[in-house]
Coordinates of C-alpha atoms in Angstrom, one line a residue:
M1 CA -52.1 51.3 -20.5
F2 CA -52.0 47.4 -20.8
K3 CA -55.8 45.5 -19.0
R4 CA -54.0 43.9 -16.1
K5 CA -55.6 40.3 -16.2
N6 CA -56.1 38.4 -12.9
N7 CA -52.4 40.2 -12.1
N8 CA -52.7 40.3 -8.1
N9 CA -49.8 38.0 -6.2
F10 CA -51.9 34.7 -6.1
Y11 CA -53.1 34.5 -9.5
V12 CA -49.7 35.8 -10.3
F13 CA -48.3 33.3 -8.2
L14 CA -49.9 30.1 -9.7
W15 CA -49.3 31.6 -13.3
C16 CA -46.0 31.1 -12.6
I17 CA -46.2 27.3 -10.9
K18 CA -48.0 26.8 -14.5
I19 CA -45.1 27.5 -16.7
A20 CA -42.3 26.3 -14.7
W21 CA -44.2 23.1 -14.6
N22 CA -44.9 23.4 -18.0
M23 CA -41.1 23.7 -18.7
S24 CA -39.5 21.2 -16.4
A25 CA -42.0 19.5 -14.1
F26 CA -39.0 17.0 -13.3
S27 CA -36.9 19.5 -12.0
L28 CA -40.2 21.5 -10.0
C29 CA -41.0 18.0 -8.1
L30 CA -36.9 17.5 -7.4
W31 CA -36.5 20.6 -5.5
I32 CA -39.5 21.0 -3.9
G33 CA -38.3 16.8 -2.1
I34 CA -34.9 17.9 -1.7
S35 CA -36.1 21.3 0.5
I36 CA -38.5 19.3 2.1
L37 CA -36.4 16.2 3.3
L38 CA -33.3 18.9 4.1
A39 CA -36.1 21.1 6.2
F40 CA -36.3 18.3 9.0
L41 CA -32.7 18.5 9.8
P42 CA -32.0 20.9 12.4
A43 CA -34.9 19.5 14.1
L44 CA -33.8 15.8 13.4
A45 CA -30.1 17.4 15.0
L46 CA -31.7 18.8 17.4
V47 CA -33.3 15.5 19.0
F48 CA -30.0 13.4 18.2
Q49 CA -28.1 16.4 20.3
R50 CA -30.8 15.6 23.2
A51 CA -30.0 12.4 23.1
V52 CA -26.0 12.4 23.2
L53 CA -26.4 15.2 25.6
E54 CA -28.5 13.4 28.6
N55 CA -26.2 10.2 27.6
L56 CA -22.4 12.4 27.9
T57 CA -24.2 13.8 31.3
E58 CA -25.0 10.5 32.6
Y59 CA -21.3 9.1 32.0
V60 CA -19.2 12.1 32.6
L61 CA -21.1 13.2 35.8
H62 CA -22.4 10.0 37.4
G63 CA -20.5 6.9 35.9
N64 CA -23.2 5.3 34.1
G65 CA -23.1 3.7 31.1
K66 CA -20.3 2.9 28.5
F67 CA -18.3 5.5 26.2
E68 CA -19.0 2.3 23.5
D69 CA -23.0 3.6 24.6
V70 CA -22.6 6.8 23.3
L71 CA -20.4 6.9 20.6
P72 CA -23.0 5.5 17.7
I73 CA -25.0 8.6 18.7
V74 CA -22.1 11.2 18.5
I75 CA -21.8 9.7 14.9
V76 CA -24.6 10.1 13.9
L77 CA -25.1 13.4 15.1
G78 CA -21.6 14.5 13.5
G79 CA -22.6 13.2 10.2
L80 CA -25.9 15.4 10.5
L81 CA -23.7 18.1 11.6
I82 CA -21.5 17.7 8.6
F83 CA -24.5 17.2 6.0
I84 CA -26.2 20.1 7.5
E85 CA -23.0 22.2 7.0
I86 CA -22.7 20.8 3.4
S87 CA -26.6 21.8 2.8
K88 CA -26.1 25.5 3.7
R89 CA -24.0 25.4 0.0
L90 CA -27.3 24.5 -1.2
N91 CA -28.1 28.8 -1.0
I92 CA -30.3 30.4 -3.4
N93 CA -27.1 31.3 -5.9
F94 CA -26.9 27.0 -6.4
I95 CA -30.4 26.2 -6.7
Y96 CA -31.0 29.1 -9.1
F97 CA -27.9 28.0 -11.3
A98 CA -29.0 24.2 -11.1
N99 CA -32.6 25.7 -12.7
Y100 CA -30.9 28.2 -15.1
E101 CA -31.4 25.9 -17.9
H102 CA -35.0 25.4 -17.2
Y103 CA -36.7 28.0 -16.1
Y104 CA -34.3 31.1 -16.8
I105 CA -33.9 30.1 -20.6
G106 CA -37.3 28.5 -21.1
L107 CA -38.8 31.9 -20.4
S108 CA -36.9 33.5 -22.7
E109 CA -37.4 30.7 -25.0
K110 CA -41.7 31.3 -24.4
I111 CA -41.1 35.0 -25.0
M112 CA -39.0 35.0 -28.5
D113 CA -41.5 32.7 -29.5
L114 CA -44.1 34.8 -28.7
I115 CA -42.4 37.8 -30.7
Q116 CA -41.7 35.7 -33.5
S117 CA -45.4 34.8 -34.0
T118 CA -46.8 38.2 -33.8
R119 CA -47.2 40.9 -36.5
I120 CA -44.9 43.6 -36.8
S121 CA -47.7 46.1 -37.1
N122 CA -48.2 44.7 -33.1
L123 CA -44.9 45.1 -32.0
L124 CA -44.6 48.2 -33.0
D125 CA -47.6 49.4 -30.4
K126 CA -45.6 52.1 -27.8
N127 CA -47.1 50.5 -25.1
I128 CA -45.9 46.6 -26.3
K129 CA -42.2 48.1 -27.4
D130 CA -42.0 49.8 -23.6
S131 CA -43.3 47.1 -22.1
Y132 CA -41.2 44.5 -23.4
R133 CA -38.1 46.7 -22.9
T134 CA -39.1 47.0 -19.4
I135 CA -39.6 42.6 -18.9
R136 CA -36.7 41.7 -21.2
Y137 CA -34.1 42.4 -18.3
K138 CA -36.6 40.9 -15.9
L139 CA -37.0 37.4 -17.5
G140 CA -34.2 35.7 -14.6
Q141 CA -36.8 36.7 -12.3
L142 CA -38.4 33.1 -13.0
C143 CA -36.0 31.0 -11.8
A144 CA -34.7 33.7 -8.9
L145 CA -38.9 33.2 -8.0
I146 CA -38.5 29.1 -7.9
S147 CA -35.5 29.1 -6.1
D148 CA -36.8 31.4 -3.7
L149 CA -39.5 28.9 -3.4
F150 CA -37.9 26.4 -2.4
Q151 CA -36.0 28.0 -0.2
L152 CA -39.4 29.5 1.6
I153 CA -40.2 25.9 1.6
M154 CA -37.2 24.0 3.5
Q155 CA -37.6 27.6 5.7
S156 CA -41.1 27.4 6.4
I157 CA -40.8 23.6 7.2
T158 CA -37.8 24.2 9.7
I159 CA -39.5 26.8 11.6
I160 CA -42.7 24.0 11.8
S161 CA -40.1 21.4 13.4
L162 CA -38.4 23.7 15.5
L163 CA -41.4 25.0 17.2
F164 CA -43.1 21.1 17.5
I165 CA -39.2 20.3 19.2
A166 CA -39.7 23.5 21.3
A167 CA -43.1 22.2 22.0
Q168 CA -42.1 19.2 23.6
Y169 CA -39.6 21.0 26.2
S170 CA -42.3 24.2 26.9
I171 CA -46.0 24.8 25.6
W172 CA -45.1 28.4 27.1
V173 CA -41.9 28.3 24.6
A174 CA -43.7 27.4 21.5
C175 CA -46.9 29.6 21.8
L176 CA -44.6 32.3 22.4
T177 CA -42.6 31.8 19.6
I178 CA -45.5 31.6 17.4
L179 CA -47.2 34.6 18.8
Y180 CA -43.5 36.6 17.7
L181 CA -44.2 34.8 14.4
I182 CA -48.1 36.1 14.1
T183 CA -46.5 39.5 14.9
C184 CA -44.0 39.4 12.6
Y185 CA -46.1 38.7 9.5
W186 CA -48.7 41.2 10.7
I187 CA -46.1 44.1 10.9
Y188 CA -45.2 42.6 7.3
I189 CA -48.5 42.7 6.3
K190 CA -49.0 46.2 7.4
N191 CA -46.0 47.5 5.5
N192 CA -46.5 45.7 2.6
G193 CA -47.7 48.6 0.5
K194 CA -45.0 50.2 1.7
L195 CA -42.3 47.6 0.1
T196 CA -43.6 47.4 -3.2
Y197 CA -44.1 50.1 -6.1
D198 CA -46.4 50.8 -9.2
F199 CA -44.6 49.1 -11.9
D200 CA -46.8 50.6 -14.2
E201 CA -45.2 54.1 -13.6
S202 CA -41.5 53.3 -12.9
R203 CA -42.0 51.5 -16.8
I204 CA -42.3 55.2 -18.0
Y205 CA -39.1 56.7 -15.7
E206 CA -37.5 53.3 -16.2
S207 CA -37.9 53.1 -20.0
R208 CA -36.2 56.8 -20.0
A209 CA -33.8 56.5 -18.2
K210 CA -32.6 53.5 -20.3
Y211 CA -32.8 55.2 -23.3
Y212 CA -31.0 58.3 -21.7
E213 CA -28.3 56.0 -21.4
Q214 CA -27.9 53.8 -24.1
C215 CA -28.0 56.3 -26.6
V216 CA -24.8 57.8 -25.8
L217 CA -23.6 54.5 -27.3
E218 CA -25.6 54.6 -30.7
P219 CA -22.7 56.0 -33.1
G220 CA -25.4 58.2 -34.7
I221 CA -26.5 59.9 -31.5
A222 CA -22.8 59.7 -30.0
K223 CA -21.6 62.1 -33.2
E224 CA -24.5 64.2 -32.7
V225 CA -24.2 65.1 -29.2
R226 CA -20.7 65.7 -29.5
I227 CA -20.9 67.8 -32.3
F228 CA -23.5 69.7 -31.0
G229 CA -22.2 70.0 -27.3
N230 CA -25.0 68.4 -26.2
V231 CA -24.1 65.9 -23.4
N232 CA -24.9 67.8 -20.5
K233 CA -28.3 68.0 -21.5
I234 CA -28.5 64.7 -21.7
V235 CA -27.4 63.9 -18.5
K236 CA -30.0 66.4 -17.5
E237 CA -32.7 64.7 -18.7
W238 CA -31.1 61.4 -17.5
S239 CA -30.7 62.8 -14.2
E240 CA -34.5 63.9 -14.0
E241 CA -35.9 60.7 -15.0
Y242 CA -33.2 58.5 -12.7
K243 CA -34.3 60.3 -9.8
Y244 CA -37.7 58.7 -9.5
I245 CA -36.3 55.6 -9.7
R246 CA -33.6 56.5 -7.4
N247 CA -36.1 57.7 -4.5
R248 CA -38.0 54.4 -5.0
D249 CA -35.4 52.1 -4.6
I250 CA -34.2 53.9 -1.3
R251 CA -37.8 54.5 -0.1
I252 CA -38.4 50.2 -0.5
A253 CA -34.8 49.9 1.2
Y254 CA -35.8 52.1 4.1
N255 CA -38.6 50.2 4.7
M256 CA -37.2 46.8 4.5
S257 CA -34.4 47.8 6.8
R258 CA -36.7 49.3 9.4
L259 CA -38.8 46.3 9.0
S260 CA -36.0 44.0 9.5
F261 CA -34.7 45.8 12.4
G262 CA -38.3 45.4 14.3
C263 CA -37.7 41.9 13.8
S264 CA -34.5 41.7 15.2
I265 CA -35.5 43.4 17.8
G266 CA -38.3 41.4 18.4
Y267 CA -36.4 38.1 18.5
Y268 CA -34.1 39.0 20.8
A269 CA -36.6 39.9 23.5
L270 CA -38.0 36.8 22.5
V271 CA -34.3 34.8 23.4
L272 CA -34.0 36.6 26.2
V273 CA -37.6 36.0 27.8
I274 CA -36.5 32.0 26.4
L275 CA -33.4 32.0 28.0
I276 CA -34.8 33.5 31.3
Y277 CA -38.0 31.2 32.0
S278 CA -35.1 28.8 31.0
I279 CA -32.8 29.2 33.9
S280 CA -35.2 29.6 36.7
Q281 CA -37.0 26.6 35.5
I282 CA -33.2 24.4 35.7
K283 CA -33.5 26.4 39.5
N284 CA -36.5 24.8 40.0
H285 CA -35.1 21.7 38.7
L286 CA -38.1 21.4 36.1
V287 CA -35.5 21.4 32.8
T288 CA -32.9 20.0 32.8
V289 CA -29.3 21.5 31.5
S290 CA -29.7 19.5 28.8
A291 CA -32.9 20.6 27.6
F292 CA -32.5 24.0 28.5
L293 CA -28.9 24.0 25.5
V294 CA -31.5 22.2 22.9
L295 CA -34.1 25.4 23.7
Y296 CA -31.2 27.5 23.3
E297 CA -29.7 26.1 20.0
M298 CA -33.5 25.8 19.0
A299 CA -34.0 29.7 19.3
R300 CA -30.4 30.1 17.7
N301 CA -31.6 28.0 14.4
M302 CA -35.5 30.1 14.8
S303 CA -33.5 33.3 14.8
N304 CA -31.3 32.3 11.4
S305 CA -34.2 30.3 9.5
I306 CA -36.4 33.6 10.8
L307 CA -34.1 35.8 9.4
Q308 CA -33.7 34.0 6.1
F309 CA -37.3 33.3 5.8
S310 CA -37.9 37.3 5.6
S311 CA -35.6 38.2 3.5
T312 CA -36.8 35.6 1.3
L313 CA -40.0 36.7 1.6
Y314 CA -39.5 39.9 0.6
H315 CA -37.5 38.9 -2.6
F316 CA -40.2 36.6 -3.4
K317 CA -42.3 39.6 -3.5
R318 CA -40.4 41.4 -5.4
E319 CA -39.7 38.9 -8.1
L320 CA -44.1 38.3 -8.0
Q321 CA -44.2 41.7 -8.7
D322 CA -41.3 41.5 -12.4
M323 CA -43.6 38.3 -13.1
A324 CA -47.0 40.3 -13.0
Q325 CA -45.1 42.4 -15.8
V326 CA -43.7 39.5 -18.0
K327 CA -47.1 38.0 -17.3
Q328 CA -48.7 41.5 -18.4
F329 CA -47.0 41.5 -21.5
I330 CA -47.5 37.8 -22.5
D331 CA -51.0 38.9 -22.2
N332 CA -51.4 41.8 -23.9
V333 CA -49.5 40.8 -26.7
P334 CA -51.8 39.6 -29.9
Q335 CA -51.1 36.2 -31.2
D336 CA -51.2 35.3 -34.6
I337 CA -53.1 31.9 -35.0
V338 CA -51.7 29.9 -38.2
N339 CA -54.3 28.3 -40.1
S340 CA -52.5 24.7 -41.8
K341 CA -55.8 23.7 -43.1
K342 CA -55.5 25.9 -46.4
Q343 CA -52.3 24.4 -46.9
N344 CA -53.9 22.1 -49.6
F345 CA -56.1 23.6 -51.5
I346 CA -53.4 26.6 -51.8
K347 CA -51.3 23.7 -53.2
K348 CA -53.6 22.6 -55.6
Y349 CA -54.1 26.2 -57.5
E350 CA -50.7 27.6 -56.8
G351 CA -48.5 28.9 -59.9
L352 CA -51.8 29.1 -62.4
S353 CA -52.6 32.5 -62.7
K354 CA -50.2 34.9 -64.8
V355 CA -50.0 37.6 -62.5
V356 CA -47.8 36.7 -59.7
L357 CA -48.9 39.7 -57.2
E358 CA -52.0 42.1 -57.6
A359 CA -52.8 45.1 -55.3
R360 CA -56.4 46.1 -55.2
N361 CA -57.5 49.4 -54.5
L362 CA -55.0 48.7 -51.0
C363 CA -55.2 51.5 -48.2
F364 CA -52.6 51.4 -44.9
S365 CA -52.4 53.5 -42.2
Y366 CA -50.5 53.1 -39.2
D367 CA -52.9 55.0 -37.0
K368 CA -56.5 56.7 -37.6
E369 CA -55.0 60.3 -38.3
K370 CA -52.8 59.5 -41.4
E371 CA -53.2 57.2 -44.3
I372 CA -49.8 56.5 -45.9
L373 CA -51.3 54.3 -49.4
H374 CA -54.4 55.3 -50.6
N375 CA -56.0 53.3 -53.1
V376 CA -52.8 51.4 -54.6
N377 CA -54.0 49.0 -58.0
F378 CA -51.0 47.2 -59.4
K379 CA -50.3 44.2 -61.1
V380 CA -47.0 41.7 -61.5
Y381 CA -47.0 39.6 -64.1
Q382 CA -44.9 36.6 -64.2
N383 CA -40.6 36.7 -65.2
E384 CA -41.4 40.7 -64.7
I385 CA -39.2 42.9 -63.6
I386 CA -41.4 46.1 -61.7
A387 CA -39.1 49.0 -60.6
L388 CA -41.0 51.0 -57.8
V389 CA -39.4 54.5 -57.5
G390 CA -40.4 57.4 -54.9
L391 CA -39.4 59.9 -53.0
N392 CA -38.7 59.4 -49.6
G393 CA -41.4 59.2 -47.4
S394 CA -43.8 58.2 -50.8
G395 CA -44.4 54.9 -48.8
K396 CA -42.7 52.4 -50.8
S397 CA -41.0 50.4 -47.8
T398 CA -44.9 50.5 -46.3
L399 CA -45.4 48.6 -49.5
V400 CA -43.0 46.1 -48.9
R401 CA -44.5 45.4 -46.1
L402 CA -47.5 44.8 -47.1
I403 CA -46.4 42.6 -50.2
S404 CA -44.3 40.6 -47.0
E405 CA -46.7 40.2 -44.9
L406 CA -45.1 42.5 -42.7
Y407 CA -48.2 44.5 -41.8
K408 CA -52.2 44.2 -43.0
P409 CA -54.1 46.5 -45.1
T410 CA -56.3 49.0 -43.7
K411 CA -58.4 48.5 -46.7
G412 CA -58.3 46.7 -50.0
Q413 CA -56.3 43.5 -50.8
L414 CA -53.1 42.0 -51.9
L415 CA -53.5 38.6 -54.1
Y416 CA -50.8 36.2 -54.9
N417 CA -51.1 33.8 -57.6
G418 CA -54.3 35.2 -57.8
I419 CA -55.8 34.5 -54.9
S420 CA -56.3 37.0 -51.7
Y421 CA -53.8 36.9 -49.1
N422 CA -56.2 36.1 -46.5
E423 CA -57.0 32.9 -48.1
Y424 CA -53.3 31.7 -47.4
P425 CA -52.3 30.1 -44.3
E426 CA -50.3 32.7 -41.8
G427 CA -46.2 33.0 -43.4
Y428 CA -46.7 31.0 -46.2
I429 CA -46.6 34.8 -48.6
S430 CA -43.3 36.0 -46.8
G431 CA -41.9 32.1 -47.1
H432 CA -42.7 32.2 -50.8
I433 CA -41.1 35.8 -51.2
G434 CA -37.1 36.7 -51.5
I435 CA -36.8 40.2 -49.7
Y436 CA -34.1 42.8 -49.4
F437 CA -34.7 45.6 -47.2
Q438 CA -33.3 48.7 -46.6
D439 CA -32.7 48.4 -43.3
S440 CA -31.7 44.6 -43.4
K441 CA -29.3 44.2 -40.3
L442 CA -26.2 41.8 -40.3
L443 CA -25.8 38.8 -37.1
H444 CA -23.3 38.8 -34.6
T445 CA -22.3 35.3 -36.6
T446 CA -19.9 34.2 -39.2
L447 CA -19.7 35.7 -42.7
G448 CA -21.0 32.1 -43.7
E449 CA -24.3 32.1 -41.3
N450 CA -25.3 35.8 -42.2
V451 CA -25.3 34.6 -45.6
G452 CA -26.6 31.1 -45.4
F453 CA -29.7 32.6 -42.8
G454 CA -31.5 33.1 -46.5
D455 CA -32.1 29.6 -46.6
I456 CA -31.6 28.2 -43.0
D457 CA -32.5 24.5 -44.9
N458 CA -28.7 24.8 -45.9
V459 CA -27.2 26.9 -43.8
D460 CA -24.0 24.7 -44.2
N461 CA -23.9 24.2 -47.4
E462 CA -20.6 26.2 -48.2
I463 CA -21.3 25.4 -52.3
R464 CA -24.7 27.6 -51.6
I465 CA -23.6 30.2 -49.9
V466 CA -20.6 30.6 -51.9
Q467 CA -22.4 30.8 -55.1
A468 CA -25.3 33.2 -52.7
L469 CA -21.8 35.5 -52.3
K470 CA -20.8 36.0 -56.0
D471 CA -24.5 36.4 -57.0
G472 CA -25.0 39.5 -54.6
G473 CA -21.7 41.2 -55.1
A474 CA -20.1 40.1 -51.8
D475 CA -17.1 38.2 -53.2
V476 CA -15.0 40.7 -53.2
L477 CA -14.7 40.6 -49.5
L478 CA -13.1 36.9 -49.5
P479 CA -9.6 37.4 -50.1
K480 CA -9.9 40.7 -47.1
L481 CA -11.3 38.3 -44.9
N482 CA -8.4 35.7 -42.8
N483 CA -10.9 33.0 -42.4
G484 CA -13.2 33.2 -45.4
I485 CA -17.2 32.5 -44.5
N486 CA -15.9 31.7 -41.1
T487 CA -14.8 35.1 -40.1
W488 CA -16.8 36.7 -37.5
L489 CA -18.8 39.9 -38.3
L490 CA -19.7 42.6 -35.6
R491 CA -17.7 43.0 -32.4
D492 CA -20.1 43.2 -30.4
V493 CA -19.6 39.9 -29.2
K494 CA -16.6 38.8 -30.5
K495 CA -13.7 41.3 -30.1
D496 CA -11.8 40.3 -32.9
G497 CA -14.8 40.0 -35.6
I498 CA -14.7 42.5 -38.8
Q499 CA -16.9 45.7 -38.7
L500 CA -18.1 46.2 -42.3
S501 CA -18.9 49.3 -44.4
G502 CA -22.0 50.2 -45.1
G503 CA -22.1 48.6 -48.8
E504 CA -20.2 46.1 -48.1
Q505 CA -22.7 45.0 -45.3
Q506 CA -25.1 45.9 -48.5
R507 CA -23.4 43.1 -50.1
V508 CA -23.8 40.6 -47.3
V509 CA -27.3 41.1 -47.1
I510 CA -28.3 40.8 -50.9
A511 CA -26.4 37.7 -50.9
R512 CA -28.4 36.8 -48.1
T513 CA -31.4 37.5 -50.3
H514 CA -30.0 35.3 -53.1
M515 CA -29.5 32.5 -50.5
S516 CA -33.3 32.7 -50.4
N517 CA -33.3 31.4 -54.5
K518 CA -37.4 32.4 -54.3
S519 CA -38.9 32.9 -57.7
F520 CA -40.6 36.1 -56.7
M521 CA -38.0 38.8 -55.4
I522 CA -38.1 42.5 -53.9
F523 CA -35.0 44.5 -53.3
D524 CA -35.8 47.9 -51.3
E525 CA -33.1 50.6 -51.6
P526 CA -30.3 47.8 -51.8
A527 CA -27.5 50.0 -52.8
S528 CA -28.7 53.3 -51.0
A529 CA -24.7 53.0 -49.2
L530 CA -23.3 53.1 -52.7
D531 CA -22.7 56.3 -55.0
P532 CA -25.0 55.9 -58.3
I533 CA -22.8 55.0 -60.5
A534 CA -22.2 51.9 -58.3
E535 CA -26.0 51.8 -57.5
I536 CA -26.4 51.2 -61.6
K537 CA -23.7 48.7 -61.5
Q538 CA -25.4 46.5 -58.3
F539 CA -28.6 47.0 -60.2
N540 CA -27.3 45.4 -63.3
V541 CA -26.0 42.6 -61.5
I542 CA -29.5 42.3 -59.5
K543 CA -31.1 41.8 -62.6
E544 CA -28.3 39.3 -64.4
K545 CA -29.1 37.1 -61.2
M546 CA -32.5 37.4 -61.7
K547 CA -33.6 36.3 -65.5
G548 CA -36.4 34.2 -64.9
K549 CA -37.3 35.3 -62.0
T550 CA -40.5 38.0 -60.8
G551 CA -39.0 40.7 -59.0
I552 CA -39.5 44.6 -57.7
L553 CA -36.4 47.1 -57.3
I554 CA -37.3 49.9 -55.3
S555 CA -35.7 52.9 -54.8
H556 CA -36.0 56.7 -54.4
R557 CA -33.1 57.6 -57.3
V558 CA -34.3 56.6 -61.1
G559 CA -31.4 55.9 -62.8
F560 CA -31.3 52.4 -62.5
A561 CA -35.4 52.2 -63.8
R562 CA -34.9 51.9 -67.2
L563 CA -33.3 48.4 -66.8
A564 CA -36.9 47.2 -65.8
D565 CA -39.3 45.4 -67.7
R566 CA -42.2 48.6 -66.8
I567 CA -42.0 51.7 -63.8
L568 CA -44.3 52.3 -60.8
V569 CA -43.9 56.1 -59.9
L570 CA -45.3 55.8 -56.0
Q571 CA -46.1 59.7 -54.5
D572 CA -47.9 60.6 -51.4
G573 CA -49.0 57.3 -51.7
K574 CA -50.6 56.9 -54.9
I575 CA -49.4 55.1 -58.0
M576 CA -49.4 58.4 -60.5
E577 CA -47.7 56.9 -63.4
E578 CA -47.2 53.3 -65.5
G579 CA -45.2 52.5 -67.9
T580 CA -41.5 51.9 -69.8
H581 CA -38.7 53.9 -69.5
E582 CA -39.3 55.5 -72.7
K583 CA -43.0 56.0 -72.6
L584 CA -43.0 57.7 -69.0
L585 CA -40.2 60.1 -70.2
H586 CA -42.1 60.8 -73.4
Q587 CA -45.3 61.7 -71.3
K588 CA -43.1 64.8 -69.1
G589 CA -44.3 63.9 -66.1
I590 CA -43.5 63.7 -62.5
Y591 CA -40.7 60.2 -63.8
A592 CA -39.5 62.6 -66.8
K593 CA -38.6 65.0 -63.9
F594 CA -37.1 63.2 -61.2
F595 CA -35.2 62.1 -64.2
E596 CA -33.8 65.6 -65.7
K597 CA -32.9 66.1 -62.1
Q598 CA -31.0 63.4 -61.2
S599 CA -29.3 62.3 -64.8
K600 CA -26.3 64.0 -64.3
W601 CA -25.4 62.3 -61.4
Y602 CA -25.6 59.2 -63.5
Q603 CA -23.4 60.4 -66.6
I604 CA -20.2 58.3 -67.5
D605 CA -16.9 59.2 -69.4

């Protein structure tokens, strides 16, 4: 489980204020100022209301003064009441969307930056993955919390100012109201545990329930579920996980309703006492009718403020809980530090070695129990094309991830241009290698941008993009697309997007790799969605486009290997054989057996 670092409400609140301040200090100060100014309006209105009532009473009952003398105060009071009604439109939803870009988008960007600065191997940690699945739906809670903070400031000041008004008429009424507020707060604190939940435990149930909800939307899983008739099983599993979430929310809602009901009963009892007291005081000529009306209006405003404060405080606490999870995620995700001080040293010696890539006693394991790669040793020379072959599960893709800096070796080391990976700034190696991963994905954007993202500095360069499409064999798609490279791919974002076949998607991603135009290229299973004959054609195109470059071609099929200058055979995480196609056939070893079994796939009449 994640370690908790000062995750009580006070520290979480300070942390939220700090990051909100860093995102937009101006917005924070502006809305706090607006909240304070608006908070005094109800009390100010009561002051003018009393003045109007007293002047009107004198004018109507006793004929003292002139109506013209009362009119300015009436106008001011009317203006205040209108402004108060307008200010009520500045509710939580308005404030939330007014700060949406600063705090919702700001926190989302912060999380994205954090993930981008974290190694893939760290993101594969189960705790980190589960935590991210939970918090990604709660990134709007910072904006909601800040909005509720403005509301709490406004409501608190309103309550205090109304208490001050009450004290002007009756210390006894003011003390009684303070007692009521203290009682409500005490009840809230006593029941606080019933309004919260253990988010570590909840995260487990939420992630499982979310999995069962979403798995049936995955085409592959949905197909399996329908074929094997597992719908009832999926629904049952989801119901079991969701039962905890439902019971948790019902418990919290019940306790919140009970708390609100108790506070409301207390409030009405308070108002009744104030009314009885005020009427008795009027009877004894100790309180004027205008003072009574002001007290009544004060009680009504106090009621609204207390009920709003109670509701806002509840949501504020829930948002603090959610932000505690976000803080916990940020605190526990390892962040890799980029060392830019070595840049000059690297540039000085880069490219002097004839060996572009070297592995020395390379070992790697995802956990301590099973090692995937065992003492792997090989060299890739400049302008050489290497074929890396092996069955599924032999460690080919893991090796690619090590070469591309996504993982760090457990033991041994990798060298680029004769210099250890450890000597390079973080991200430098991956920035100098063009890679096609077998699990590469298309992005929900245009064909041109899908290819152009291979070289972000030229993402709008149509000439480069069209050339990359030709290099990747994806130019055959253009006649089928109405808008050419401006055609939107996939339909999750735009319903009129184009859905490509598996082989067509591979061509687009291969084009993206060619767009990178790196001198060292790696293609990991670039034709897995193609038949063996089409695969050979694809590798022929790749080899043709890689003339003058260094590259590694990877596949579990061996027919393409004859295209390479040298072949490495990987089995059970070890390099078992090395040599040219003819040499390995002559040895009659692992490669020869692979080739013999698969050769019938590649017979072309």
